[in-house]
Coordinates of C-alpha atoms in Angstrom, one line a residue:
X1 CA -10.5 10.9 -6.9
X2 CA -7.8 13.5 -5.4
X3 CA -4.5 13.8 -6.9
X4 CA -2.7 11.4 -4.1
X5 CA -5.1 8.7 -5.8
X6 CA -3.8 9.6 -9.1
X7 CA -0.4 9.4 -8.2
X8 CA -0.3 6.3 -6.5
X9 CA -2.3 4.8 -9.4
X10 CA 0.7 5.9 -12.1
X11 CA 3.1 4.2 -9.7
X12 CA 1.7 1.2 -9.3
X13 CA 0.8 0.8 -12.9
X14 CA 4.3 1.5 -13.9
X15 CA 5.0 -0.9 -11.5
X16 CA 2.8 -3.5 -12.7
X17 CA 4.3 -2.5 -16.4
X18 CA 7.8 -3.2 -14.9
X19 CA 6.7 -6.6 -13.8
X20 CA 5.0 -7.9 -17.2
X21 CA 8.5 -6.8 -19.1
X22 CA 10.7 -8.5 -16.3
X23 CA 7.8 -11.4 -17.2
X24 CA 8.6 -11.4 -20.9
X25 CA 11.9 -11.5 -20.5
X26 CA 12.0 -14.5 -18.7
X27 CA 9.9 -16.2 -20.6
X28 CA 12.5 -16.0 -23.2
X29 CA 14.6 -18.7 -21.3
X30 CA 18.3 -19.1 -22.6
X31 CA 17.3 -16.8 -25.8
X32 CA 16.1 -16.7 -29.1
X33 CA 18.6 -18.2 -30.4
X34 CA 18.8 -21.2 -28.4
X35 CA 15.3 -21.5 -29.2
X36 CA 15.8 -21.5 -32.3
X37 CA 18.4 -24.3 -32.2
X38 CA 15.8 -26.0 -29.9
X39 CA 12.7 -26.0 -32.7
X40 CA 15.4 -27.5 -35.1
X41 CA 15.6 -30.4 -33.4
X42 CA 11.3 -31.1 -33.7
X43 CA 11.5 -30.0 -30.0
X44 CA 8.9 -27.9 -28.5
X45 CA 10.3 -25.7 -25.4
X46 CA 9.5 -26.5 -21.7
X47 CA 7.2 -23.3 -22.0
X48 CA 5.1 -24.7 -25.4
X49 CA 5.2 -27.8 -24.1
X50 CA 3.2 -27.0 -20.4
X51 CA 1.3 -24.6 -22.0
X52 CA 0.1 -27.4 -24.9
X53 CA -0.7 -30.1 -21.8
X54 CA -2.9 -27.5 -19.6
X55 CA -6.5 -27.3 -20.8
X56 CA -6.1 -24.1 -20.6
X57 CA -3.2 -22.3 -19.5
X58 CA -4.2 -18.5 -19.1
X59 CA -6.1 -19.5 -16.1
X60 CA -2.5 -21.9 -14.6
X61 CA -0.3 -19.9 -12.0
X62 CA 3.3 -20.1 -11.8
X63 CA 5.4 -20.8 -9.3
X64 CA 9.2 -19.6 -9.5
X65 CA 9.1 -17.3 -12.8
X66 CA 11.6 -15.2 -11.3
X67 CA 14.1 -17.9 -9.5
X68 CA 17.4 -17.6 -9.9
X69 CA 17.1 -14.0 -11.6
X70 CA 20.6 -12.0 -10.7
X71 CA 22.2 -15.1 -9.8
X72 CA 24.9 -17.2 -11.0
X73 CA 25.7 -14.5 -14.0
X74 CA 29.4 -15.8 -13.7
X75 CA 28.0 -19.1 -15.3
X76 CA 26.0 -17.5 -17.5
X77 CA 22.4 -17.1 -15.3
X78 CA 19.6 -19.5 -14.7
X79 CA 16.2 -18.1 -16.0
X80 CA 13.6 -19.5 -13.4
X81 CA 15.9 -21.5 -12.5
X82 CA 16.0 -23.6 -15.5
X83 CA 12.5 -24.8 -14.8
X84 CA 9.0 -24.1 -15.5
X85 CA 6.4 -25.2 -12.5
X86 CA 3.1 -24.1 -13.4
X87 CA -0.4 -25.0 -11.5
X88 CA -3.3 -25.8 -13.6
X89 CA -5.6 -28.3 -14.8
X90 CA -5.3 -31.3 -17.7
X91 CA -8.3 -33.3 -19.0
X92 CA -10.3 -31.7 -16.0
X93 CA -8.0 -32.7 -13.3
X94 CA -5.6 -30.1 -11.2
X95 CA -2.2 -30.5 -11.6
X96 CA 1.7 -29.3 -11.1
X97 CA 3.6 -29.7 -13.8
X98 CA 7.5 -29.8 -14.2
X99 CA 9.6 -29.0 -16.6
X100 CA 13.4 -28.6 -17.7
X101 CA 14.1 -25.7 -19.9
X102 CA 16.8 -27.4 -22.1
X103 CA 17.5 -23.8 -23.5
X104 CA 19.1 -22.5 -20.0
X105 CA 22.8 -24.6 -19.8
X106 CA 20.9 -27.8 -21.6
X107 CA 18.9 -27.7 -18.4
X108 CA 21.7 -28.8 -16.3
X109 CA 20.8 -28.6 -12.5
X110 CA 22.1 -25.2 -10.4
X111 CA 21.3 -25.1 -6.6
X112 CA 18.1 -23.1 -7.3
X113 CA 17.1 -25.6 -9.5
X114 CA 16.8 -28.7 -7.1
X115 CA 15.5 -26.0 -5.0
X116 CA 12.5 -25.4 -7.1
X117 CA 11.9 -28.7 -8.1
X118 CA 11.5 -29.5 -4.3
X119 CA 9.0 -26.8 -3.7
X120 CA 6.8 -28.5 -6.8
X121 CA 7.3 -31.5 -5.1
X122 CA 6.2 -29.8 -1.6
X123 CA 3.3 -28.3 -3.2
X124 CA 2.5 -31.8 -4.9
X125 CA 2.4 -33.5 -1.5
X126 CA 0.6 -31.0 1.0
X127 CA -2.5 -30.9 -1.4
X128 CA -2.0 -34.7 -3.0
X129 CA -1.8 -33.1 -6.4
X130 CA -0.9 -35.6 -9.1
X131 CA 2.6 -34.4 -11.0
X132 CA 3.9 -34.6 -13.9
X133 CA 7.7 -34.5 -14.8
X134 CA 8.9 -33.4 -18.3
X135 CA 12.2 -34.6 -18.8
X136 CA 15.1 -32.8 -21.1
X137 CA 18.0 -32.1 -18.6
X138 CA 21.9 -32.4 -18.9
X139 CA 21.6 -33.2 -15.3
X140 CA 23.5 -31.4 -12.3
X141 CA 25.5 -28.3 -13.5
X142 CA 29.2 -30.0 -12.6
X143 CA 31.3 -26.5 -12.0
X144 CA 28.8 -26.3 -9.0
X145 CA 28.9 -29.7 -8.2
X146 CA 29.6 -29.3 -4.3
X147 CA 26.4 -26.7 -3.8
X148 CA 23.7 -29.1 -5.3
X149 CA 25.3 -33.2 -4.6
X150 CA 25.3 -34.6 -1.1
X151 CA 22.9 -32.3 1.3
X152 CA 19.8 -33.3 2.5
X153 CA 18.3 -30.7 0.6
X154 CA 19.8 -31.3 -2.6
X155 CA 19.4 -33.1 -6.0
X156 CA 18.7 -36.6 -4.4
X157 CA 16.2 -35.2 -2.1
X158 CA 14.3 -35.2 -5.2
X159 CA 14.5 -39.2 -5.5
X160 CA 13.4 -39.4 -1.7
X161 CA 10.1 -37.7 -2.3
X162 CA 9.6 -39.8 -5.5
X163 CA 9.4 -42.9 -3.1
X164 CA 7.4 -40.8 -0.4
X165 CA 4.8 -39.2 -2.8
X166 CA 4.5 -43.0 -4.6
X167 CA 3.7 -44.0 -1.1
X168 CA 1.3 -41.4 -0.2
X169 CA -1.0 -42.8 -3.7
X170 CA 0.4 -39.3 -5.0
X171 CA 0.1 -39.9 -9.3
X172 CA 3.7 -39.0 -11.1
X173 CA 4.4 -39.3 -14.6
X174 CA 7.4 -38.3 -16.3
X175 CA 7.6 -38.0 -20.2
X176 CA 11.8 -38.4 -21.0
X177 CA 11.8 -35.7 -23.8
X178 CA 15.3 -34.9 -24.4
X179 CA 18.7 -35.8 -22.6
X180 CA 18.0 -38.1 -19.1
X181 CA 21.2 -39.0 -17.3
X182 CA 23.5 -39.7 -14.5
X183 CA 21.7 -39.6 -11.2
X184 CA 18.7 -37.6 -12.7
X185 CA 17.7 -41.2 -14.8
X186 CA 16.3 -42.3 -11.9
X187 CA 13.7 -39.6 -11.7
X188 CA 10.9 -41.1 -14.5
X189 CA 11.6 -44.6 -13.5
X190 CA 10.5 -43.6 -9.4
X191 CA 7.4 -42.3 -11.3
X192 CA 3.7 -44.1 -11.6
X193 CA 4.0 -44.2 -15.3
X194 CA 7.5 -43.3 -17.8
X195 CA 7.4 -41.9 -21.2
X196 CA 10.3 -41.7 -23.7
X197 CA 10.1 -39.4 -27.1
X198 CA 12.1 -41.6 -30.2
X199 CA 14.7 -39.7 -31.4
X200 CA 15.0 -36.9 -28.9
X201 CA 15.0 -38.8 -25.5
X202 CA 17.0 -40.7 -24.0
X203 CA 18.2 -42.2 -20.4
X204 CA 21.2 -43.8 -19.1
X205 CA 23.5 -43.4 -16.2
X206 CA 26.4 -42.9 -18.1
X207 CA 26.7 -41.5 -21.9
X208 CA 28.6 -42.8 -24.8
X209 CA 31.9 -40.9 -23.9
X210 CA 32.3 -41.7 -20.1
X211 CA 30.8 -45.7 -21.5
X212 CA 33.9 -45.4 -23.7
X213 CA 36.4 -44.1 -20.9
X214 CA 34.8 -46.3 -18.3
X215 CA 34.8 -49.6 -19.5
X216 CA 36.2 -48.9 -23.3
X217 CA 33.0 -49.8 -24.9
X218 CA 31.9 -48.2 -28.0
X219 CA 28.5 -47.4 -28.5
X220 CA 26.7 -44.9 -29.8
X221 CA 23.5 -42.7 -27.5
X222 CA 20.6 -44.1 -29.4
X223 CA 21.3 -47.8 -29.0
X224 CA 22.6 -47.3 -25.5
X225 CA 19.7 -45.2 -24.4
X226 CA 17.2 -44.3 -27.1
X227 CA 13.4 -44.8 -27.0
X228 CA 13.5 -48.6 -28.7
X229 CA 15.7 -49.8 -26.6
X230 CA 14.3 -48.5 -23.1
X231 CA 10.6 -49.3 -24.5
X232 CA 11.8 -52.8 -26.4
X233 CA 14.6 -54.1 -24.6
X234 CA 15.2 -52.8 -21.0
X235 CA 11.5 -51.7 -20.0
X236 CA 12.3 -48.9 -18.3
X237 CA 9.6 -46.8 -20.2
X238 CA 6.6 -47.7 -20.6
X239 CA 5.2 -45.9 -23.7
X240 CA 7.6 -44.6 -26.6
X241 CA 5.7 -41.2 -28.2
X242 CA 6.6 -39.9 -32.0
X243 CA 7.7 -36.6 -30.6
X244 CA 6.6 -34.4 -27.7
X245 CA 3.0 -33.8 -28.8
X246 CA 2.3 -37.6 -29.1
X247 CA 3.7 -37.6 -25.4
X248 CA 1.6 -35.0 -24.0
X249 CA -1.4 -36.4 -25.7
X250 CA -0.7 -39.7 -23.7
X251 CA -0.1 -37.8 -20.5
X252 CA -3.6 -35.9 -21.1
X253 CA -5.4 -39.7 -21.6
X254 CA -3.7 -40.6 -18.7
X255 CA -4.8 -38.0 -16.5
X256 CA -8.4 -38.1 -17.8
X257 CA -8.7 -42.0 -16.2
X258 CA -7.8 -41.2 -12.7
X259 CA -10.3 -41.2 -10.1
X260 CA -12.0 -38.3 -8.0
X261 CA -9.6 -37.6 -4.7
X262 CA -11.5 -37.5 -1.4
X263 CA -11.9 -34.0 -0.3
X264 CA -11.3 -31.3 2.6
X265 CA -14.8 -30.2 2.3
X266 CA -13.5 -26.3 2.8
X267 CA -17.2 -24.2 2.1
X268 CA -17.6 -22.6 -1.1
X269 CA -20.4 -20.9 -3.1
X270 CA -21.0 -19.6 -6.7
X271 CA -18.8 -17.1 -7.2
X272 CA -19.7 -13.5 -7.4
X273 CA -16.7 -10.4 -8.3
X274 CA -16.2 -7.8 -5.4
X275 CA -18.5 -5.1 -6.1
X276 CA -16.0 -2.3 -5.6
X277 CA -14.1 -2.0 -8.5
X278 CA -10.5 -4.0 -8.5
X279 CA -8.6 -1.6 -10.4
X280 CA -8.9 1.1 -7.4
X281 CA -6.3 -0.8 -5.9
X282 CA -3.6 1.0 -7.9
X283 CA -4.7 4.4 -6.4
X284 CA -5.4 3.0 -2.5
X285 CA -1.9 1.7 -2.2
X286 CA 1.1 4.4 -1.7
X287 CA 3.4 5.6 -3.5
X288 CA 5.9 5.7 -0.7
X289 CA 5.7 2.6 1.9
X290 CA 5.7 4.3 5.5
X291 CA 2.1 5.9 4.2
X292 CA -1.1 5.0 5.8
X293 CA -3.8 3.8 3.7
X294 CA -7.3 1.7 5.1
X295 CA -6.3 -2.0 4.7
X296 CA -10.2 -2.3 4.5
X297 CA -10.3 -0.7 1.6
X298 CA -7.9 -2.8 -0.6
X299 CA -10.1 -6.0 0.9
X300 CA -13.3 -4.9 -0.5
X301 CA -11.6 -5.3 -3.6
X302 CA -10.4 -8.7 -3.2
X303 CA -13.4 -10.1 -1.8
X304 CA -16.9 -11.2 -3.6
X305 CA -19.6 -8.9 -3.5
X306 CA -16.8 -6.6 -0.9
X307 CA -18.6 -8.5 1.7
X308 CA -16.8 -8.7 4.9
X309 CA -17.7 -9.9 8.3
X310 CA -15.3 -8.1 10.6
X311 CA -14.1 -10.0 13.9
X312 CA -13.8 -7.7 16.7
X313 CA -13.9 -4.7 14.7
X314 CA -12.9 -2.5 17.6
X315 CA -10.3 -4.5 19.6
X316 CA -6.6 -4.5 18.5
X317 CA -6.8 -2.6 16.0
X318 CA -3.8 -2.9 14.0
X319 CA -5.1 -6.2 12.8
X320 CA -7.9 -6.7 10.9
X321 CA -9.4 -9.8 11.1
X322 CA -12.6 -11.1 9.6
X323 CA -14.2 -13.8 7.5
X324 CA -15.3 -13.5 3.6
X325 CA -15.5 -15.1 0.3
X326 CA -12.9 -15.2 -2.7
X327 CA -13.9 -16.5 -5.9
X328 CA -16.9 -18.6 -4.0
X329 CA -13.9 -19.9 -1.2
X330 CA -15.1 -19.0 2.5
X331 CA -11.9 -17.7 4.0
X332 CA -10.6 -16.0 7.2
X333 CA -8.2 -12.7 6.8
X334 CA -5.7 -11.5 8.9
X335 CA -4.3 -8.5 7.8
X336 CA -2.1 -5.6 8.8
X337 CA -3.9 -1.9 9.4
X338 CA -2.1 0.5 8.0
X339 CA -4.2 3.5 9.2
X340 CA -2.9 4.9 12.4
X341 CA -5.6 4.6 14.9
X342 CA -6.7 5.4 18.4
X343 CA -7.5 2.8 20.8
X344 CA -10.7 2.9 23.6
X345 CA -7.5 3.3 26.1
X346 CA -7.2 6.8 23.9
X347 CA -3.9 5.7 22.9
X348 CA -2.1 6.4 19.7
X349 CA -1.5 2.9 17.5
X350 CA 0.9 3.6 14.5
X351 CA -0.4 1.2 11.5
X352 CA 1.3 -1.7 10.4
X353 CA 2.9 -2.4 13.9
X354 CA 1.3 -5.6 16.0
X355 CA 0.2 -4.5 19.4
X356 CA -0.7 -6.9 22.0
X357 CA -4.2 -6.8 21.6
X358 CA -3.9 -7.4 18.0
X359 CA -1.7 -10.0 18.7
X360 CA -4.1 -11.5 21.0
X361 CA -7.0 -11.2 18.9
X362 CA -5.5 -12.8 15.5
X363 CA -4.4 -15.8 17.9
X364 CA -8.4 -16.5 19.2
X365 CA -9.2 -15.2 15.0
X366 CA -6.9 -18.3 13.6
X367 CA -8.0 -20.7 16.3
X368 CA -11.4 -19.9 15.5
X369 CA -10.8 -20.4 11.7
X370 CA -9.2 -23.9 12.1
X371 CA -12.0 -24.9 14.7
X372 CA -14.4 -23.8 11.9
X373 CA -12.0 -25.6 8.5
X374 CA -12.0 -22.3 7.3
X375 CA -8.8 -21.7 5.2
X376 CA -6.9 -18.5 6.3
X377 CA -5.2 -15.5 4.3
X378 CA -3.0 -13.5 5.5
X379 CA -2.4 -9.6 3.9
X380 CA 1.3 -8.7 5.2
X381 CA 2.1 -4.9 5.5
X382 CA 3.9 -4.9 8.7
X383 CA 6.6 -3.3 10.2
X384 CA 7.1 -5.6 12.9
X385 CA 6.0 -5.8 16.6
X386 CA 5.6 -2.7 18.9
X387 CA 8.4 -2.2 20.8
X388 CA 9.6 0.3 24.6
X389 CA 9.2 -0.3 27.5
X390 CA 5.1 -0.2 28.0
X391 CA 4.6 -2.9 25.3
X392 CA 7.7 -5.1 27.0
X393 CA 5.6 -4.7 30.5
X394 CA 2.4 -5.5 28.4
X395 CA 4.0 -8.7 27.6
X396 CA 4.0 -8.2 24.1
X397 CA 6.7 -10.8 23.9
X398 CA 4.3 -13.7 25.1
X399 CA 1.6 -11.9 23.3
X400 CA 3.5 -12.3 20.2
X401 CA 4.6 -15.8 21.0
X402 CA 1.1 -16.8 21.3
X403 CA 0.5 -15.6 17.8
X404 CA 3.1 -17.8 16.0
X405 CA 2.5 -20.6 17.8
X406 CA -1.2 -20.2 16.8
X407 CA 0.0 -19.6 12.9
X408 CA 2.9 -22.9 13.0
X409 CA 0.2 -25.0 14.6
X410 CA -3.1 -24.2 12.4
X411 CA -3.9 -27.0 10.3
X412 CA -6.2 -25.1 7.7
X413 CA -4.5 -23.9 4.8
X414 CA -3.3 -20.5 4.7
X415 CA -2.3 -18.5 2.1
X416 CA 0.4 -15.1 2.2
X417 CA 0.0 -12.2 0.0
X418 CA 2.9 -10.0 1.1
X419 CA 1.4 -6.4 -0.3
X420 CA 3.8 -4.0 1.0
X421 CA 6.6 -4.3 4.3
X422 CA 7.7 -7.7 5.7
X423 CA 9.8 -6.8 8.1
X424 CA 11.3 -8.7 11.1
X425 CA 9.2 -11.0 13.5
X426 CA 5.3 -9.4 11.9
X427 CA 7.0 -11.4 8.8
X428 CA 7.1 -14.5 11.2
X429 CA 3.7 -13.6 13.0
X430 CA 1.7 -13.0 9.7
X431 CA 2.9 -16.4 8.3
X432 CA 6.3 -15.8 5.8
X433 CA 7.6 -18.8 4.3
X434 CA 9.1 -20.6 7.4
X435 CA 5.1 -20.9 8.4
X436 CA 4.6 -23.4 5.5
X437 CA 2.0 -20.9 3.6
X438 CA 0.5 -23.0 0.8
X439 CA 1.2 -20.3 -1.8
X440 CA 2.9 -17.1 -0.8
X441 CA 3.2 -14.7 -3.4
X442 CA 3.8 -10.7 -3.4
X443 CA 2.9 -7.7 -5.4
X444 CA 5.5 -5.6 -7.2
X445 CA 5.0 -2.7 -4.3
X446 CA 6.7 -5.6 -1.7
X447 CA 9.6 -5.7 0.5
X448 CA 10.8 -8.3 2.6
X449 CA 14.3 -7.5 5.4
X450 CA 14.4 -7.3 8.9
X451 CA 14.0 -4.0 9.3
X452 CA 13.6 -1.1 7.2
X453 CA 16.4 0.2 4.6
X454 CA 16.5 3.6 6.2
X455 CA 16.9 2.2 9.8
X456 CA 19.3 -0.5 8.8
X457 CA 21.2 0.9 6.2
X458 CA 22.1 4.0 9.8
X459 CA 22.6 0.9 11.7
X460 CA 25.3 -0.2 9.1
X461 CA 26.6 3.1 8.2
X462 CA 27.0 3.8 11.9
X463 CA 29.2 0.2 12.4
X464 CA 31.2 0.8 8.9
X465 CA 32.3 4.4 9.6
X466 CA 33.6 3.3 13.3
X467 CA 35.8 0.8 12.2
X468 CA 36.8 3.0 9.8
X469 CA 37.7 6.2 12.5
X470 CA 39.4 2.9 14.1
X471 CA 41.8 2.4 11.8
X472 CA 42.6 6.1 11.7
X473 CA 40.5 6.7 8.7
X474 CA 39.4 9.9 8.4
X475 CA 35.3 10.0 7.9
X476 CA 33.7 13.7 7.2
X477 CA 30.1 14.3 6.0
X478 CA 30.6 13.8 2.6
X479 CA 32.6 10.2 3.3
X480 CA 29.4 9.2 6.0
X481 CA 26.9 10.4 3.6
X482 CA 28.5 8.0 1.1
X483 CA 29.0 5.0 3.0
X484 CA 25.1 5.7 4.1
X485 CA 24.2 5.4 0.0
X486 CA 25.9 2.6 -0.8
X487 CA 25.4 0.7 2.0
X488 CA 21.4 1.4 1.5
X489 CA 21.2 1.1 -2.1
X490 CA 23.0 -2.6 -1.3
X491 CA 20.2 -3.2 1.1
X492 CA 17.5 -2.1 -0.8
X493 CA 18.1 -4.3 -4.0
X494 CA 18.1 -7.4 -1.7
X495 CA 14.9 -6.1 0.5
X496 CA 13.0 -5.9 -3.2
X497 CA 10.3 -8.2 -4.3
X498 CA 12.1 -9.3 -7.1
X499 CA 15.0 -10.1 -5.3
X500 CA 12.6 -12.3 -2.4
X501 CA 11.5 -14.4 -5.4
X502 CA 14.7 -15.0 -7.2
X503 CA 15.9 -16.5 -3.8
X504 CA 12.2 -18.8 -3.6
X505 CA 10.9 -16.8 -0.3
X506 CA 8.2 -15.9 -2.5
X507 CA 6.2 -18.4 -5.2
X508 CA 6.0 -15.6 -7.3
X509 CA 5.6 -11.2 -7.8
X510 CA 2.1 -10.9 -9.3
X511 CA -0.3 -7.9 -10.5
X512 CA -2.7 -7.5 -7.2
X513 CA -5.7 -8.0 -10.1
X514 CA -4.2 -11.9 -10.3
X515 CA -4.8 -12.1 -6.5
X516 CA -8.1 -13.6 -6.5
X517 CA -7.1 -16.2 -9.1
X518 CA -4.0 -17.2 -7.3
X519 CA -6.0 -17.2 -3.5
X520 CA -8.8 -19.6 -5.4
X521 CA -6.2 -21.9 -7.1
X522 CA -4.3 -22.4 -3.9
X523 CA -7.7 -23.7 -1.9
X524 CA -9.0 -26.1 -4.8
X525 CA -5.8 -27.4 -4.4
X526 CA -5.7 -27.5 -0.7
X527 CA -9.2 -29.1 -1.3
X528 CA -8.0 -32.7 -2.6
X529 CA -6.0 -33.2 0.9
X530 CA -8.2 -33.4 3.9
X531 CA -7.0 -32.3 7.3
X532 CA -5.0 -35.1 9.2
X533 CA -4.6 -33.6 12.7
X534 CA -6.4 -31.5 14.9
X535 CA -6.0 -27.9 16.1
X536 CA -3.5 -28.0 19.2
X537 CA -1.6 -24.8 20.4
X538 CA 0.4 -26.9 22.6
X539 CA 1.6 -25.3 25.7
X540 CA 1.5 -21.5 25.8
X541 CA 2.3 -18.6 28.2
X542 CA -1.5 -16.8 28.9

C-alpha cells in the first residue's frame, strides 16, 4: 500500500466517522428530554416502535435520516423530517414502514414532511410493497400552513395515493398511536386495516377546544375521540390495542396472513462476498475529488466473487459498462471512469467526463439490460459531458440525448449510488433523481451542483464583483479574493451530500460497506412488481 492509499483511507474513515455521529444525533429526534416526557406517557418512540415491528431491524435501510437537517431552525428544526421510513421485513414479508416522531413539534407536518411521506408512498407503489402507517401526529405544522395545504404535492396528496395504492391491491395499515386529527384523520381510515391504542390515540377532525368554539359543545378528547368510542361506537378502527406493543403485535399477525405477490422474476443466485476485500475502498477513493482513481477497482469490491463481465471494454471509455452479481442479484453497471485514458483514435479522454462514444455505448448497454430484465446500477462520478467545439461537431448533444432517453424510458429497475461528483447533465445521463431511480443513495465523499465549486463559485465571483465596480464600488484583490470565499464556501455547503439529502435528492448518505445491502434490498423489493411495459426509446436522433 503506498502512502496516497493511506491517506485517502484516513479521510474516508473520518468521513465515515462523521456520518455515524451526524447518524446519532439524529436519531435523538426532538431530544432527550422530550423523550423522556414521551416514555412517561407508556409511549414508545417512532424509532422503538419500527425497530420493535421489523424482524430484524439491523438488516432494514432507511430512507430520509437526514431530511430536513439545517432547515426550518427558525421553528425550531425537523429531525428527518419528523418521520422515520425504514425498509425491512415483518413476520417474513418486506415492508415500508411510516412513522411520526411525536418528539419533533408533536409530529406536526413541515413541507419536508409530506415530502417524505410521499416518497414512502412512491416507493410503496413502484415495488407493490405493503405499508404500514404509525400514527401520533399533531397534524400540519400551522405557522407554515401556506407551504404544505393546497398544492398537488402537498399533505392531501397523501390521501390521493391512499385511494390509488388501495386500488392497486397495495396492503396499508395504520395503527393511530397518539394524537390523529384534522385532515390527517383521514389517513388510517383510507387504509386496508385501522388500529387505535386506548388511552394514547385518538382521531377526530376537530379537538375538544375548536368542538367548544365551533359549535359550543363541551366534551372532553377521550369520549370525543378515544379508542372505545372509535372501536365501540363509530367503527372507524377496527382493533383497539392495550398500548403500542399490543398494536405492533397485531400488525405483525397481520402481515404474517397475507399471500405471496407475483413476481418480476429478476435472476438471482446464492450469494457469494466480493473476493477483493471491501474495506480497500477507503484507500481507492481520493482524498481530493478532481483525482483519478480506476472505477474498476472500487467495483470488484462491490460485486460477488469481484466477478465482472465488462461490455465493450475498449470502446468509450469513460464509461464502464458491464454485467455482475450483488448479493446473488444479476445486475448491469454503468459507471463513470475516472482514470484519464487514451482512446484507439490516440486521443486524450479526461475521466469522469461522457464522450460520445461512451455515451453511445451506455445507450446500446441499458437497452440491452432491459431487453434481458436485468436491473441496472448506476456508479455516478461525473463531471458532466465533454464539451468544444470537436465534441459539438461529434454530435455529442444527440449523443447525449440518446442516453437519457435510453435511461427515462428503461423499464428495469435501476438503482443510483452517487460516489463522488454529480454535476450538471452526467447527473441527468447517469440517472439522478428526476430518472425515477428506485433508491438513490450517496456516500459521505458526494457532491451534487451543476458544476464544480471552483468553477462556479469564479463564475459568481466574476458577476458579483461587476455589479459591484458598477455601482462605483471599489473592488481590489483582497475585496475579489473575498467575495471569491464566501461566495464558494456558500456553494460548497449546498453542493454537499449532506445537504442533497436534507433536501430528499438523495434517500440517504451511507458508509460504501452498506452499499451491497442497500443495492440488494432495493431489487427484492423491485422483485414483488413485475414489469408492465415494454422497452421503447421512442423517437431518437441516430
Amino acid at each position: 500500500m503506498d502512502i496516497e492509499f493511506n491517506k485517502n483511507e484516513d479521510h474516508n474513515k473520518l468521513l465515515v466517522s462523521d456520518l455515524n455521529q451526524r447518524l446519532k444525533k439524529v436519531k435523538l429526534g426532538g431530544g432527550e428530554k422530550r423523550i423522556a416526557k414521551h416514555h412517561a406517557k407508556g409511549k414508545m418512540t417512532a424509532r422503538e416502535r419500527v425497530d420493535y415491528l421489523l424482524d430484524d431491524a439491523k438488516e432494514a435501510i432507511e430512507i430520509g435520516a437526514f431530511v430536513g437537517e439545517g432547515m426550518y431552525e427558525e421553528h425550531g428544526g425537523c429531525p428527518s423530517g419528523g418521520v422515520i421510513v425504514k425498509i425491512g421485513k415483518i413476520s417474513g414479508k418486506q415492508c415500508i414502514v411510516v412513522a411520526n416522531d411525536a418528539t419533533v413539534k408533536a409530529g406536526a407536518w413541515f413541507p419536508i414532511t409530506a415530502k417524505k411521506n410521499l416518497r414512502a408512498q412512491e416507493i410503496s407503489i413502484e415495488n407493490r410493497l405493503p405499508i404500514i402507517y404509525l400514527v401520533d401526529s399533531a397534524g400540519v405544522y400551522l405557522p407554515m400552513q401556506d407551504e404544505i395545504f393546497p398544492d398537488k404535492e402537498h399533505f392531501g396528496r397523501i390521501f390521493r395515493n391512499n385511494a390509488v395504492m388501495s386500488s392497486m391491491g397495495i396492503t396499508q395499515i395504520s395503527a393511530v398511536m397518539g394524537s390523529c386529527v384534522a385532515g390527517g384523520a383521514y389517513l388510517p381510515i383510507m387504509s386496508d386495516e385501522a388500529l387505535i391504542v386506548e388511552k394514547t390515540g385518538s382521531i377526530f377532525l376537530a379537538g375538544s377546544y375548536l368542538v367548544k368554539a365551533a359549535i359550543g359543545e363541551s366534551i372532553d378528547n377521550e369520549t370525543l375521540g378515544g379508542a372505545t368510542t372509535h372501536s365501540e361506537i363509530s367503527g372507524v378502527t377496527d382493533y383497539k390495542s392495550k398500548d403500542d406493543k399490543d398494536a405492533l403485535e397485531t400488525i405483525k399477525g397481520l402481515i404474517d396472513k397475507i399471500g405471496d405477490s407475483d413476481k418480476a422474476g429478476y435472476n438471482r443466485k446464492k450469494p457469494v462476498k466480493p473476493a477483493k476485500d471491501q474495506k480497500d475502498i477507503y484507500g481507492i477513493l481520493p482524498k481530493q475529488r478532481n483525482e483519478q482513481y480506476d472505477m474498476r477497482e472500487i467495483i470488484e469490491r462491490l460485486i460477488d466473487n469481484s466477478e465482472f463481465q465488462e461490455y465493450k471494454e475498449g470502446y468509450g471509455q469513460t464509461i464502464i459498462t458491464g454485467y455482475a452479481r450483488i448479493d446473488g442479484w444479476a445486475v448491469g453497471i454503468v459507471a463513470n471512469q475516472r482514470k484519464i485514458v487514451k482512446s484507439a483514435k490516440k486521443e486524450m479522454q479526461f475521466g469522469g467526463v461522457i464522450y460520445s462514444d461512451s455515451a453511445d455505448k451506455a445507450t446500446r448497454f441499458i437497452a440491452n439490460c432491459n431487453q434481458k430484465k436485468i436491473p441496472l446500477v448506476f456508479l455516478q462520478d461525473v463531471t458532466g459531458f465533454m464539451v468544444g467545439s470537436k465534441s459539438e461537431h461529434g454530435g455529442i448533444i444527440k449523443d447525449g440525448a440518446k442516453m437519457v432517453n435510453a435511461v427515462s424510458n428503461s423499464v428495469v429497475p435501476k438503482f443510483t449510488v452517487i460516489i463522488g461528483n454529480s454535476y450538471g447533465a452526467g447527473n441527468y445521463a447517469m440517472c439522478g433523481k428526476a430518472y425515477d431511480p428506485r433508491l438513490i443513495f450517496a456516500w459521505p465523499s458526494a457532491e451534487l451542483a451543476v458544476m464544480g465549486g471552483t468553477q462556479a463559485a469564479k463564475v459568481l465571483a466574476q458577476i458579483e464583483t461587476a455589479a459591484m465596480e458598477k455601482k462605483g464600488e471599489k473592488v481590489d484583490a483582497e475585496k475579489e479574493k473575498k467575495v471569491f470565499e464566501e461566495i464558494k464556501a456558500r456553494y460548497d455547503r449546498q453542493t454537499s451530500a449532506y445537504y442533497a439529502a436534507a433536501h430528499l435528492w438523495t434517500d440517504a448518505v451511507i458508509d460504501p460497506l452498506d452499499t451491497r445491502k442497500w443495492i440488494s434490498t432495493g431489487i427484492e423489493a423491485a422483485n414483488h412488481a413485475p414489469i408492465e411495459k415494454d422497452f421503447n426509446l421512442g423517437v431518437i436522433q441516430t
